[in-house]
Amino acid sequence: THEYKAGTTLVSGHLPFRTDVTFRWTEAVPEEDNVQVRASAELYHRAHAEEGLLAIRTSVLLNISRGETESLRLRLPAGLELNRVESTDVGIVDFRTEDAKDGFRPVTVYFDRKAKGDVKLELTLERSLGQKEEEFAIPLVQAEGLERRKGMLILLSPGPLLRWTEVPKALRAEVGQYLAVLALALPPALLFRL
């Protein structure tokens, strides 16, 4: 039998009457290795344009394969505003945005407890499109400090965005239909991943 007391393992048992006895055991895992977190994330961005505003909903599927964590670090492109963070898996205590560095603003999302396993977060974000027509990249949230990251972007209701970016009228219907097919494929793909 064995039990743990005051940070040590106590083992007791019966030994046969012999002249030699051999004991073998594996080394204990050092404490610093016990707390190392290994995690990966999938980020699914759904964007649609309204008059003067790009609205983005991002689903973050966080998989903590080893250890536990009380927070998640994200990087937001400059100009993108994080309005809300929700989760049905953990409580969200707070999220804090830092000053921009290298075109990105670090954000830390704090959980109400140490999380392990799978955690799903929903982010609500927006970016002003401004008044004048100019080229811009669709701003995508990135996760920091993870072993693997992957994701997808879908444009929903792309009409205003297609007009704003001056897609020729002859192509708008065809491009809109193509993006609508991609948008229809997103929910089944997400359900398959859960």
Short mmCIF file of C-alpha atoms in Angstrom, two decimals:
data_model
loop_
_atom_site.label_atom_id
_atom_site.label_comp_id
_atom_site.label_asym_id
_atom_site.label_seq_id
_atom_site.Cartn_x
_atom_site.Cartn_y
_atom_site.Cartn_z
CA THR A 1 0.00 0.00 0.00
CA HIS A 2 1.07 3.60 -0.35
CA GLU A 3 -0.12 6.97 0.87
CA TYR A 4 0.98 10.57 0.57
CA LYS A 5 1.86 12.52 3.73
CA ALA A 6 3.46 15.96 4.01
CA GLY A 7 4.83 15.90 0.46
CA THR A 8 6.32 12.39 0.71
CA THR A 9 5.14 8.95 -0.29
CA LEU A 10 4.90 6.31 2.45
CA VAL A 11 4.96 2.70 1.22
CA SER A 12 4.25 -0.32 3.39
CA GLY A 13 4.13 -4.00 2.54
CA HIS A 14 5.22 -7.52 3.49
CA LEU A 15 8.62 -8.86 2.48
CA PRO A 16 9.59 -12.52 2.13
CA PHE A 17 12.36 -13.88 4.36
CA ARG A 18 15.40 -13.63 2.11
CA THR A 19 18.94 -12.46 2.40
CA ASP A 20 18.61 -9.85 -0.38
CA VAL A 21 15.84 -7.36 -1.02
CA THR A 22 15.75 -4.94 -3.98
CA PHE A 23 13.62 -1.80 -4.16
CA ARG A 24 12.90 0.07 -7.41
CA TRP A 25 10.83 3.13 -8.10
CA THR A 26 10.48 5.78 -10.72
CA GLU A 27 11.65 9.27 -9.95
CA ALA A 28 9.01 11.75 -8.93
CA VAL A 29 8.11 14.38 -11.51
CA PRO A 30 9.67 17.70 -10.41
CA GLU A 31 7.16 20.28 -9.21
CA GLU A 32 7.98 22.76 -11.99
CA ASP A 33 7.04 20.13 -14.60
CA ASN A 34 3.69 19.50 -12.92
CA VAL A 35 2.50 23.06 -13.53
CA GLN A 36 3.68 23.50 -17.12
CA VAL A 37 0.61 24.11 -19.27
CA ARG A 38 0.30 22.63 -22.74
CA ALA A 39 -2.59 23.98 -24.76
CA SER A 40 -3.76 24.57 -28.30
CA ALA A 41 -6.53 26.70 -29.77
CA GLU A 42 -8.77 26.91 -32.79
CA LEU A 43 -10.15 30.36 -33.63
CA TYR A 44 -13.17 30.74 -35.91
CA HIS A 45 -13.90 34.32 -37.05
CA ARG A 46 -17.29 35.35 -38.45
CA ALA A 47 -17.29 38.88 -39.84
CA HIS A 48 -19.95 41.07 -41.39
CA ALA A 49 -19.97 44.70 -42.39
CA GLU A 50 -22.59 47.19 -41.41
CA GLU A 51 -22.58 50.85 -42.36
CA GLY A 52 -19.19 52.09 -41.22
CA LEU A 53 -18.51 49.12 -38.91
CA LEU A 54 -16.94 45.67 -39.24
CA ALA A 55 -18.51 43.36 -36.62
CA ILE A 56 -16.62 40.17 -35.74
CA ARG A 57 -17.62 37.19 -33.57
CA THR A 58 -14.73 34.89 -32.72
CA SER A 59 -15.15 31.41 -31.24
CA VAL A 60 -12.07 30.22 -29.38
CA LEU A 61 -11.88 26.47 -28.79
CA LEU A 62 -9.11 26.12 -26.20
CA ASN A 63 -7.79 22.62 -25.48
CA ILE A 64 -5.65 22.33 -22.35
CA SER A 65 -3.99 18.94 -22.72
CA ARG A 66 -1.68 19.23 -19.72
CA GLY A 67 -1.86 21.33 -16.56
CA GLU A 68 -4.36 24.04 -15.70
CA THR A 69 -4.63 27.75 -16.39
CA GLU A 70 -6.57 30.69 -14.99
CA SER A 71 -6.14 32.95 -18.00
CA LEU A 72 -5.72 33.14 -21.77
CA ARG A 73 -3.51 35.65 -23.61
CA LEU A 74 -4.73 37.04 -26.93
CA ARG A 75 -3.38 39.57 -29.43
CA LEU A 76 -5.79 42.03 -31.04
CA PRO A 77 -4.77 43.98 -34.15
CA ALA A 78 -4.63 47.72 -33.44
CA GLY A 79 -7.98 49.37 -34.11
CA LEU A 80 -10.00 46.28 -33.15
CA GLU A 81 -12.13 46.72 -30.03
CA LEU A 82 -13.05 43.81 -27.74
CA ASN A 83 -16.55 44.43 -26.38
CA ARG A 84 -17.45 41.16 -24.65
CA VAL A 85 -16.07 37.72 -23.68
CA GLU A 86 -18.48 34.89 -22.82
CA SER A 87 -18.14 31.21 -21.95
CA THR A 88 -20.41 28.41 -20.83
CA ASP A 89 -17.42 26.33 -19.65
CA VAL A 90 -15.78 28.78 -17.21
CA GLY A 91 -16.80 32.05 -15.63
CA ILE A 92 -15.11 35.13 -17.06
CA VAL A 93 -13.88 37.34 -14.21
CA ASP A 94 -12.41 40.09 -16.37
CA PHE A 95 -10.42 40.89 -19.49
CA ARG A 96 -7.68 43.51 -19.61
CA THR A 97 -6.28 45.22 -22.67
CA GLU A 98 -2.72 46.58 -22.71
CA ASP A 99 -1.15 49.28 -24.89
CA ALA A 100 -0.41 48.33 -28.51
CA LYS A 101 3.01 46.90 -29.37
CA ASP A 102 4.11 46.18 -32.95
CA GLY A 103 0.60 46.77 -34.29
CA PHE A 104 -1.10 44.44 -31.77
CA ARG A 105 -2.71 44.98 -28.36
CA PRO A 106 -2.19 42.17 -25.81
CA VAL A 107 -5.34 41.10 -23.95
CA THR A 108 -5.55 38.77 -20.96
CA VAL A 109 -8.86 36.99 -20.25
CA TYR A 110 -9.17 35.84 -16.61
CA PHE A 111 -11.22 32.77 -15.63
CA ASP A 112 -13.03 32.27 -12.30
CA ARG A 113 -11.12 29.03 -11.65
CA LYS A 114 -8.27 26.96 -13.02
CA ALA A 115 -9.44 25.45 -16.27
CA LYS A 116 -8.39 22.16 -17.82
CA GLY A 117 -9.61 20.13 -20.76
CA ASP A 118 -11.75 21.93 -23.35
CA VAL A 119 -12.90 25.53 -22.88
CA LYS A 120 -14.98 27.46 -25.42
CA LEU A 121 -14.98 31.26 -25.46
CA GLU A 122 -17.05 33.67 -27.57
CA LEU A 123 -15.55 37.09 -28.32
CA THR A 124 -17.51 40.06 -29.65
CA LEU A 125 -15.34 42.59 -31.47
CA GLU A 126 -15.70 45.54 -33.83
CA ARG A 127 -13.63 47.85 -35.98
CA SER A 128 -14.63 51.17 -37.45
CA LEU A 129 -14.38 51.24 -41.22
CA GLY A 130 -14.10 55.02 -41.31
CA GLN A 131 -15.60 57.36 -43.85
CA LYS A 132 -13.15 57.13 -46.70
CA GLU A 133 -12.54 54.10 -48.83
CA GLU A 134 -9.14 52.57 -48.13
CA GLU A 135 -7.62 49.13 -48.22
CA PHE A 136 -7.42 47.19 -44.97
CA ALA A 137 -6.83 43.64 -43.83
CA ILE A 138 -9.60 41.95 -41.89
CA PRO A 139 -8.30 42.02 -38.31
CA LEU A 140 -7.98 38.54 -36.80
CA VAL A 141 -7.48 37.73 -33.13
CA GLN A 142 -4.44 35.58 -32.31
CA ALA A 143 -3.82 33.38 -29.26
CA GLU A 144 -0.46 33.63 -27.48
CA GLY A 145 1.67 31.12 -25.60
CA LEU A 146 0.08 28.02 -27.11
CA GLU A 147 1.68 25.06 -28.81
CA ARG A 148 -0.64 25.06 -31.84
CA ARG A 149 -3.08 27.53 -33.32
CA LYS A 150 -5.37 27.24 -36.30
CA GLY A 151 -8.56 28.86 -37.45
CA MET A 152 -10.91 30.04 -40.16
CA LEU A 153 -12.59 33.25 -41.34
CA ILE A 154 -16.10 33.54 -42.78
CA LEU A 155 -17.69 36.75 -44.11
CA LEU A 156 -21.41 36.94 -43.37
CA SER A 157 -23.64 39.45 -45.19
CA PRO A 158 -20.73 40.72 -47.26
CA GLY A 159 -22.79 43.19 -49.33
CA PRO A 160 -21.75 46.42 -47.55
CA LEU A 161 -18.12 45.25 -47.41
CA LEU A 162 -18.13 44.43 -51.12
CA ARG A 163 -19.54 47.88 -51.93
CA TRP A 164 -17.11 49.60 -49.54
CA THR A 165 -14.09 47.81 -51.06
CA GLU A 166 -15.36 48.65 -54.58
CA VAL A 167 -15.85 45.11 -55.84
CA PRO A 168 -17.29 45.61 -59.35
CA LYS A 169 -21.10 45.38 -59.45
CA ALA A 170 -20.89 42.57 -62.01
CA LEU A 171 -18.97 40.38 -59.54
CA ARG A 172 -20.81 41.24 -56.30
CA ALA A 173 -23.59 38.68 -56.72
CA GLU A 174 -21.19 35.85 -57.57
CA VAL A 175 -18.77 36.72 -54.75
CA GLY A 176 -21.70 37.10 -52.33
CA GLN A 177 -23.05 33.63 -53.27
CA TYR A 178 -19.61 32.07 -52.82
CA LEU A 179 -19.22 33.64 -49.36
CA ALA A 180 -22.77 32.55 -48.43
CA VAL A 181 -21.85 28.91 -49.22
CA LEU A 182 -18.82 29.24 -46.94
CA ALA A 183 -21.03 30.75 -44.23
CA LEU A 184 -23.46 27.80 -44.47
CA ALA A 185 -20.57 25.36 -44.04
CA LEU A 186 -19.35 26.95 -40.79
CA PRO A 187 -22.00 25.67 -38.29
CA PRO A 188 -21.67 21.98 -39.33
CA ALA A 189 -17.88 22.29 -39.26
CA LEU A 190 -17.99 23.75 -35.75
CA LEU A 191 -20.42 21.07 -34.54
CA PHE A 192 -18.19 18.36 -35.96
CA ARG A 193 -15.22 19.82 -33.99
CA LEU A 194 -17.10 19.89 -30.65
#
